[in-house]
Amino acid sequence: MSAAAARARPRIALLATGGTIAGAAASSTAGGYQAGVVGAGALLAAVPELAAVADVRPEQLFAIDSKNMTDARMLQLARRAAELLAQDDVDGLVVTHGTDTMEESAYLLHLLLKSGKPVVFTGAMRPGTAISADGPANLYQAVGVAASPAAAGQGVLVVMNGSIWSARDVAKQDAAALQTFGSVYGPLGWVVEGRPRFYRAVSRPHTLQSVFSLEGLGELPPVGIVSTYAGIGPAAYEALAAAGARGIVHAAFGGGTVPDELLPTLRRLRAQGVHIVRASRTGAGPLLRDANADDTAEGWLVADDQSPLKARLLLALGLARTADAAALQAMFDGY
Ligand code: ASP
Protein backbone atom coordinates (compact mmCIF):
# COMPACT_ATOMS: atom_id res chain seq x y z
CA MET A 1 0.00 0.00 0.00
CA SER A 2 1.33 3.46 -0.88
CA ALA A 3 1.85 6.02 1.87
CA ALA A 4 -0.96 8.14 0.39
CA ALA A 5 -3.39 5.19 0.40
CA ALA A 6 -2.44 4.35 3.98
CA ARG A 7 -3.09 7.95 5.05
CA ALA A 8 -6.51 7.99 3.35
CA ARG A 9 -7.84 4.96 5.23
CA PRO A 10 -10.55 5.75 7.80
CA ARG A 11 -9.28 5.51 11.36
CA ILE A 12 -11.40 3.11 13.34
CA ALA A 13 -11.10 2.57 17.08
CA LEU A 14 -11.77 -1.04 18.08
CA LEU A 15 -12.96 -1.42 21.66
CA ALA A 16 -12.88 -5.07 22.71
CA THR A 17 -14.97 -6.29 25.64
CA GLY A 18 -14.82 -10.10 25.28
CA GLY A 19 -17.64 -12.44 24.26
CA THR A 20 -17.63 -15.46 22.00
CA ILE A 21 -15.86 -13.51 19.25
CA ALA A 22 -12.93 -13.59 21.68
CA GLY A 23 -13.67 -17.17 22.71
CA ALA A 24 -11.55 -20.30 22.44
CA ALA A 25 -12.34 -24.00 22.75
CA ALA A 26 -10.19 -27.07 23.30
CA SER A 27 -10.90 -28.28 19.76
CA SER A 28 -12.41 -27.04 16.51
CA THR A 29 -15.54 -29.15 17.03
CA ALA A 30 -16.14 -28.72 20.76
CA GLY A 31 -19.49 -27.29 21.83
CA GLY A 32 -18.17 -25.70 25.00
CA TYR A 33 -15.66 -22.86 25.04
CA GLN A 34 -14.46 -19.98 27.16
CA ALA A 35 -15.62 -16.53 26.11
CA GLY A 36 -13.46 -13.41 26.30
CA VAL A 37 -9.99 -14.97 26.35
CA VAL A 38 -8.58 -13.73 23.01
CA GLY A 39 -7.19 -10.18 23.03
CA ALA A 40 -8.15 -7.32 20.74
CA GLY A 41 -4.84 -7.45 18.87
CA ALA A 42 -5.27 -11.14 18.10
CA LEU A 43 -8.84 -10.58 16.86
CA LEU A 44 -7.50 -8.00 14.46
CA ALA A 45 -4.57 -10.14 13.36
CA ALA A 46 -7.03 -12.88 12.33
CA VAL A 47 -8.46 -10.56 9.67
CA PRO A 48 -5.51 -9.24 7.63
CA GLU A 49 -7.98 -8.12 4.95
CA LEU A 50 -8.88 -5.22 7.25
CA ALA A 51 -5.61 -3.47 6.42
CA ALA A 52 -7.10 -2.52 3.05
CA VAL A 53 -10.30 -1.19 4.63
CA ALA A 54 -9.24 0.94 7.57
CA ASP A 55 -6.53 1.83 10.02
CA VAL A 56 -7.91 -0.11 12.99
CA ARG A 57 -6.61 0.71 16.47
CA PRO A 58 -7.43 -1.97 19.02
CA GLU A 59 -8.01 -1.37 22.73
CA GLN A 60 -8.99 -3.95 25.35
CA LEU A 61 -11.60 -2.54 27.72
CA PHE A 62 -12.93 -5.77 29.26
CA ALA A 63 -12.28 -9.47 28.68
CA ILE A 64 -15.59 -10.89 29.86
CA ASP A 65 -18.40 -13.17 28.87
CA SER A 66 -21.17 -10.65 28.38
CA LYS A 67 -23.31 -12.56 30.88
CA ASN A 68 -21.18 -10.60 33.36
CA MET A 69 -22.02 -7.20 31.89
CA THR A 70 -23.39 -4.81 34.52
CA ASP A 71 -24.88 -1.34 34.51
CA ALA A 72 -21.56 0.00 35.82
CA ARG A 73 -19.60 -1.71 33.05
CA MET A 74 -22.04 -0.50 30.41
CA LEU A 75 -21.51 3.06 31.62
CA GLN A 76 -17.74 2.53 31.60
CA LEU A 77 -18.04 1.33 28.01
CA ALA A 78 -20.16 4.36 27.11
CA ARG A 79 -17.64 6.74 28.69
CA ARG A 80 -14.66 5.23 26.88
CA ALA A 81 -16.60 5.17 23.60
CA ALA A 82 -17.44 8.86 24.08
CA GLU A 83 -13.77 9.71 24.69
CA LEU A 84 -12.66 7.88 21.57
CA LEU A 85 -15.38 9.40 19.40
CA ALA A 86 -14.39 12.88 20.58
CA GLN A 87 -10.87 12.42 19.18
CA ASP A 88 -10.19 14.08 15.83
CA ASP A 89 -8.12 11.11 14.72
CA VAL A 90 -11.03 8.64 15.16
CA ASP A 91 -13.52 8.39 12.29
CA GLY A 92 -15.63 5.55 13.67
CA LEU A 93 -15.88 3.00 16.46
CA VAL A 94 -16.33 -0.78 16.51
CA VAL A 95 -17.20 -2.52 19.78
CA THR A 96 -16.72 -6.27 20.02
CA HIS A 97 -19.10 -7.67 22.62
CA GLY A 98 -20.73 -10.92 23.66
CA THR A 99 -24.05 -11.43 21.94
CA ASP A 100 -25.95 -12.25 25.15
CA THR A 101 -26.23 -8.65 26.36
CA MET A 102 -25.14 -6.83 23.20
CA GLU A 103 -28.59 -5.35 22.61
CA GLU A 104 -28.52 -3.77 26.07
CA SER A 105 -25.07 -2.17 25.85
CA ALA A 106 -25.73 -1.04 22.28
CA TYR A 107 -29.04 0.56 23.27
CA LEU A 108 -27.53 2.41 26.21
CA LEU A 109 -24.82 3.88 23.95
CA HIS A 110 -27.48 4.64 21.28
CA LEU A 111 -29.20 6.91 23.81
CA LEU A 112 -26.12 8.37 25.50
CA LEU A 113 -23.38 9.06 22.94
CA LYS A 114 -23.15 12.59 21.60
CA SER A 115 -21.55 11.82 18.28
CA GLY A 116 -22.67 11.36 14.71
CA LYS A 117 -19.67 9.16 13.87
CA PRO A 118 -20.46 5.53 13.05
CA VAL A 119 -20.63 3.20 16.06
CA VAL A 120 -20.95 -0.51 15.31
CA PHE A 121 -21.26 -3.45 17.71
CA THR A 122 -20.34 -6.93 16.56
CA GLY A 123 -19.67 -10.35 18.03
CA ALA A 124 -19.86 -14.00 17.12
CA MET A 125 -21.86 -17.12 17.80
CA ARG A 126 -18.88 -19.45 17.40
CA PRO A 127 -15.47 -19.05 19.03
CA GLY A 128 -12.50 -18.29 16.82
CA THR A 129 -11.23 -21.85 17.20
CA ALA A 130 -14.38 -23.37 15.63
CA ILE A 131 -14.72 -24.73 12.13
CA SER A 132 -16.34 -21.91 10.19
CA ALA A 133 -16.00 -19.33 12.96
CA ASP A 134 -18.16 -16.30 12.22
CA GLY A 135 -16.14 -13.72 14.17
CA PRO A 136 -13.61 -12.77 11.47
CA ALA A 137 -16.28 -12.07 8.83
CA ASN A 138 -18.39 -10.18 11.36
CA LEU A 139 -15.40 -8.05 12.37
CA TYR A 140 -14.54 -7.39 8.73
CA GLN A 141 -18.10 -6.30 8.02
CA ALA A 142 -18.40 -4.21 11.19
CA VAL A 143 -15.23 -2.28 10.35
CA GLY A 144 -16.47 -1.81 6.78
CA VAL A 145 -19.70 -0.29 8.11
CA ALA A 146 -17.92 1.86 10.71
CA ALA A 147 -15.56 3.14 7.98
CA SER A 148 -18.44 4.22 5.75
CA PRO A 149 -19.86 7.78 5.76
CA ALA A 150 -23.26 6.13 5.09
CA ALA A 151 -23.26 4.83 8.68
CA ALA A 152 -22.82 8.30 10.17
CA GLY A 153 -25.83 9.66 12.06
CA GLN A 154 -27.62 6.30 12.11
CA GLY A 155 -27.25 5.79 15.84
CA VAL A 156 -25.57 2.73 17.27
CA LEU A 157 -25.66 -0.23 14.91
CA VAL A 158 -25.27 -3.97 15.37
CA VAL A 159 -23.63 -5.77 12.44
CA MET A 160 -23.73 -9.56 12.45
CA ASN A 161 -23.93 -12.18 9.72
CA GLY A 162 -24.27 -9.62 6.95
CA SER A 163 -27.20 -7.71 8.47
CA ILE A 164 -27.23 -4.18 9.91
CA TRP A 165 -29.59 -3.59 12.83
CA SER A 166 -30.52 -0.54 14.86
CA ALA A 167 -29.67 -0.76 18.56
CA ARG A 168 -33.17 0.59 19.24
CA ASP A 169 -35.02 -2.55 18.24
CA VAL A 170 -32.46 -5.33 17.74
CA ALA A 171 -32.81 -8.40 19.92
CA LYS A 172 -30.97 -11.70 20.27
CA GLN A 173 -33.56 -14.22 19.10
CA ASP A 174 -31.73 -17.54 18.77
CA ALA A 175 -29.51 -19.37 21.24
CA ALA A 176 -27.37 -20.99 18.57
CA ALA A 177 -27.93 -19.74 15.01
CA LEU A 178 -25.47 -17.40 13.31
CA GLN A 179 -28.45 -15.23 12.34
CA THR A 180 -29.20 -14.71 16.00
CA PHE A 181 -30.14 -11.03 15.83
CA GLY A 182 -33.43 -9.76 14.55
CA SER A 183 -35.96 -6.98 14.83
CA VAL A 184 -39.68 -6.92 14.18
CA TYR A 185 -38.94 -3.99 11.89
CA GLY A 186 -36.27 -5.83 9.90
CA PRO A 187 -32.67 -4.80 9.33
CA LEU A 188 -31.66 -1.27 8.34
CA GLY A 189 -29.68 -2.81 5.53
CA TRP A 190 -27.11 -5.38 4.51
CA VAL A 191 -23.35 -5.54 4.19
CA VAL A 192 -22.47 -6.15 0.56
CA GLU A 193 -18.84 -6.76 -0.40
CA GLY A 194 -17.80 -5.31 2.94
CA ARG A 195 -19.75 -2.06 2.54
CA PRO A 196 -23.13 -1.08 4.01
CA ARG A 197 -26.22 -0.77 1.89
CA PHE A 198 -28.91 1.03 3.91
CA TYR A 199 -32.59 0.88 3.04
CA ARG A 200 -34.19 2.62 6.02
CA ALA A 201 -33.39 4.55 9.21
CA VAL A 202 -34.99 4.68 12.65
CA SER A 203 -37.22 7.69 13.23
CA ARG A 204 -36.95 7.78 17.06
CA PRO A 205 -34.24 10.09 18.48
CA HIS A 206 -30.78 8.82 19.41
CA THR A 207 -27.21 10.03 19.97
CA LEU A 208 -27.07 13.74 19.02
CA GLN A 209 -30.86 14.21 19.23
CA SER A 210 -31.33 12.27 22.47
CA VAL A 211 -31.97 14.22 25.70
CA PHE A 212 -29.89 11.67 27.57
CA SER A 213 -26.17 12.14 28.01
CA LEU A 214 -23.25 11.00 30.11
CA GLU A 215 -22.77 14.48 31.48
CA GLY A 216 -23.65 14.50 35.16
CA LEU A 217 -24.80 10.90 35.00
CA GLY A 218 -23.47 8.96 37.98
CA GLU A 219 -24.74 5.43 38.43
CA LEU A 220 -27.90 4.19 36.76
CA PRO A 221 -30.81 4.09 39.21
CA PRO A 222 -31.64 0.43 39.94
CA VAL A 223 -34.47 -0.93 37.80
CA GLY A 224 -35.47 -4.60 37.57
CA ILE A 225 -37.63 -6.75 35.33
CA VAL A 226 -40.16 -9.37 36.33
CA SER A 227 -41.33 -11.68 33.56
CA THR A 228 -44.87 -13.00 33.92
CA TYR A 229 -46.00 -16.63 33.73
CA ALA A 230 -49.32 -18.30 34.43
CA GLY A 231 -49.86 -18.23 38.16
CA ILE A 232 -47.22 -15.60 38.97
CA GLY A 233 -47.39 -14.17 42.49
CA PRO A 234 -46.02 -10.94 43.97
CA ALA A 235 -42.79 -12.31 45.50
CA ALA A 236 -40.38 -11.18 42.76
CA TYR A 237 -41.83 -7.65 42.68
CA GLU A 238 -41.59 -7.37 46.45
CA ALA A 239 -38.04 -8.68 46.46
CA LEU A 240 -36.90 -6.17 43.85
CA ALA A 241 -38.47 -3.30 45.75
CA ALA A 242 -36.94 -4.51 49.00
CA ALA A 243 -33.55 -4.59 47.28
CA GLY A 244 -33.93 -0.91 46.39
CA ALA A 245 -35.37 -0.93 42.87
CA ARG A 246 -36.70 2.48 41.90
CA GLY A 247 -38.56 0.97 38.99
CA ILE A 248 -39.86 -2.43 37.92
CA VAL A 249 -40.61 -3.46 34.36
CA HIS A 250 -43.57 -5.81 34.35
CA ALA A 251 -42.89 -8.06 31.33
CA ALA A 252 -46.56 -8.69 30.82
CA PHE A 253 -48.53 -11.22 28.84
CA GLY A 254 -49.21 -10.20 25.20
CA GLY A 255 -51.19 -6.98 25.40
CA GLY A 256 -49.78 -5.87 28.73
CA THR A 257 -52.27 -7.33 31.18
CA VAL A 258 -51.72 -7.45 34.95
CA PRO A 259 -53.03 -10.50 36.88
CA ASP A 260 -55.58 -9.55 39.55
CA GLU A 261 -53.44 -11.16 42.23
CA LEU A 262 -50.63 -8.66 41.58
CA LEU A 263 -52.77 -5.54 41.83
CA PRO A 264 -52.49 -4.93 45.62
CA THR A 265 -48.71 -5.35 45.51
CA LEU A 266 -48.14 -3.16 42.47
CA ARG A 267 -50.40 -0.47 43.97
CA ARG A 268 -48.53 -0.58 47.26
CA LEU A 269 -45.12 -0.39 45.55
CA ARG A 270 -46.26 2.53 43.42
CA ALA A 271 -47.50 4.31 46.56
CA GLN A 272 -44.00 3.79 47.98
CA GLY A 273 -42.55 5.56 44.93
CA VAL A 274 -41.51 2.57 42.80
CA HIS A 275 -42.35 3.15 39.13
CA ILE A 276 -44.14 0.32 37.36
CA VAL A 277 -43.74 -0.02 33.58
CA ARG A 278 -45.88 -2.38 31.56
CA ALA A 279 -43.98 -3.94 28.64
CA SER A 280 -44.85 -7.04 26.64
CA ARG A 281 -42.94 -10.28 27.11
CA THR A 282 -43.71 -11.01 23.41
CA GLY A 283 -41.06 -8.45 22.44
CA ALA A 284 -43.18 -6.95 19.68
CA GLY A 285 -46.14 -4.66 19.20
CA PRO A 286 -47.11 -1.42 20.93
CA LEU A 287 -48.88 -1.42 24.29
CA LEU A 288 -51.63 1.15 24.62
CA ARG A 289 -51.89 3.40 27.62
CA ASP A 290 -55.05 2.82 29.68
CA ALA A 291 -55.89 -0.29 27.67
CA ASN A 292 -55.61 -3.59 29.59
CA ALA A 293 -54.76 -1.58 32.74
CA ASP A 294 -55.80 1.75 34.25
CA ASP A 295 -52.38 3.35 33.92
CA THR A 296 -53.52 6.90 34.56
CA ALA A 297 -55.43 5.97 37.71
CA GLU A 298 -52.66 3.63 38.93
CA GLY A 299 -49.78 5.96 38.07
CA TRP A 300 -48.16 3.29 35.90
CA LEU A 301 -46.21 3.67 32.68
CA VAL A 302 -46.41 1.81 29.36
CA ALA A 303 -43.35 0.94 27.31
CA ASP A 304 -44.89 1.45 23.84
CA ASP A 305 -43.16 -1.16 21.62
CA GLN A 306 -39.99 -1.50 23.67
CA SER A 307 -38.86 -4.90 24.89
CA PRO A 308 -38.57 -5.35 28.65
CA LEU A 309 -34.76 -5.20 28.31
CA LYS A 310 -34.81 -1.86 26.51
CA ALA A 311 -37.61 -0.53 28.74
CA ARG A 312 -35.43 -1.22 31.80
CA LEU A 313 -32.60 0.92 30.43
CA LEU A 314 -34.89 3.69 29.23
CA LEU A 315 -36.57 3.85 32.64
CA ALA A 316 -33.19 3.94 34.38
CA LEU A 317 -32.00 6.83 32.20
CA GLY A 318 -35.33 8.56 32.71
CA LEU A 319 -35.16 8.14 36.49
CA ALA A 320 -31.70 9.69 36.48
CA ARG A 321 -33.41 12.87 35.24
CA THR A 322 -36.86 12.88 36.83
CA ALA A 323 -39.31 10.95 39.00
CA ASP A 324 -42.31 12.60 37.34
CA ALA A 325 -44.56 9.93 35.84
CA ALA A 326 -45.82 12.12 33.00
CA ALA A 327 -42.28 13.04 31.98
CA LEU A 328 -41.23 9.39 32.13
CA GLN A 329 -44.22 8.37 30.00
CA ALA A 330 -43.24 11.02 27.45
CA MET A 331 -39.83 9.34 27.19
CA PHE A 332 -41.42 5.98 26.44
CA ASP A 333 -43.68 7.64 23.87
CA GLY A 334 -40.77 9.47 22.26
CA TYR A 335 -37.92 6.99 22.22
N1 ASP B 1 -21.93 -15.97 26.34
C1 ASP B 1 -21.39 -15.25 25.20
C2 ASP B 1 -21.37 -13.77 25.55
O1 ASP B 1 -22.35 -13.13 25.48
C3 ASP B 1 -22.20 -15.49 24.00
C4 ASP B 1 -21.74 -14.80 22.76
O2 ASP B 1 -20.91 -13.92 22.74
O3 ASP B 1 -22.28 -15.17 21.68
O4 ASP B 1 -20.35 -13.27 25.92
Short mmCIF file of C-alpha atoms in Angstrom, two decimals, residues 14-16 19 26 39 45 48 56 71-72 139 143 164 172 176 192-193 219 222 230 236 242 251 282 284 294 296 299:
data_model
loop_
_atom_site.label_atom_id
_atom_site.label_comp_id
_atom_site.label_asym_id
_atom_site.label_seq_id
_atom_site.Cartn_x
_atom_site.Cartn_y
_atom_site.Cartn_z
CA LEU A 14 -11.77 -1.04 18.08
CA LEU A 15 -12.96 -1.42 21.66
CA ALA A 16 -12.88 -5.07 22.71
CA GLY A 19 -17.64 -12.44 24.26
CA ALA A 26 -10.19 -27.07 23.30
CA GLY A 39 -7.19 -10.18 23.03
CA ALA A 45 -4.57 -10.14 13.36
CA PRO A 48 -5.51 -9.24 7.63
CA VAL A 56 -7.91 -0.11 12.99
CA ASP A 71 -24.88 -1.34 34.51
CA ALA A 72 -21.56 0.00 35.82
CA LEU A 139 -15.40 -8.05 12.37
CA VAL A 143 -15.23 -2.28 10.35
CA ILE A 164 -27.23 -4.18 9.91
CA LYS A 172 -30.97 -11.70 20.27
CA ALA A 176 -27.37 -20.99 18.57
CA VAL A 192 -22.47 -6.15 0.56
CA GLU A 193 -18.84 -6.76 -0.40
CA GLU A 219 -24.74 5.43 38.43
CA PRO A 222 -31.64 0.43 39.94
CA ALA A 230 -49.32 -18.30 34.43
CA ALA A 236 -40.38 -11.18 42.76
CA ALA A 242 -36.94 -4.51 49.00
CA ALA A 251 -42.89 -8.06 31.33
CA THR A 282 -43.71 -11.01 23.41
CA ALA A 284 -43.18 -6.95 19.68
CA ASP A 294 -55.80 1.75 34.25
CA THR A 296 -53.52 6.90 34.56
CA GLY A 299 -49.78 5.96 38.07
#
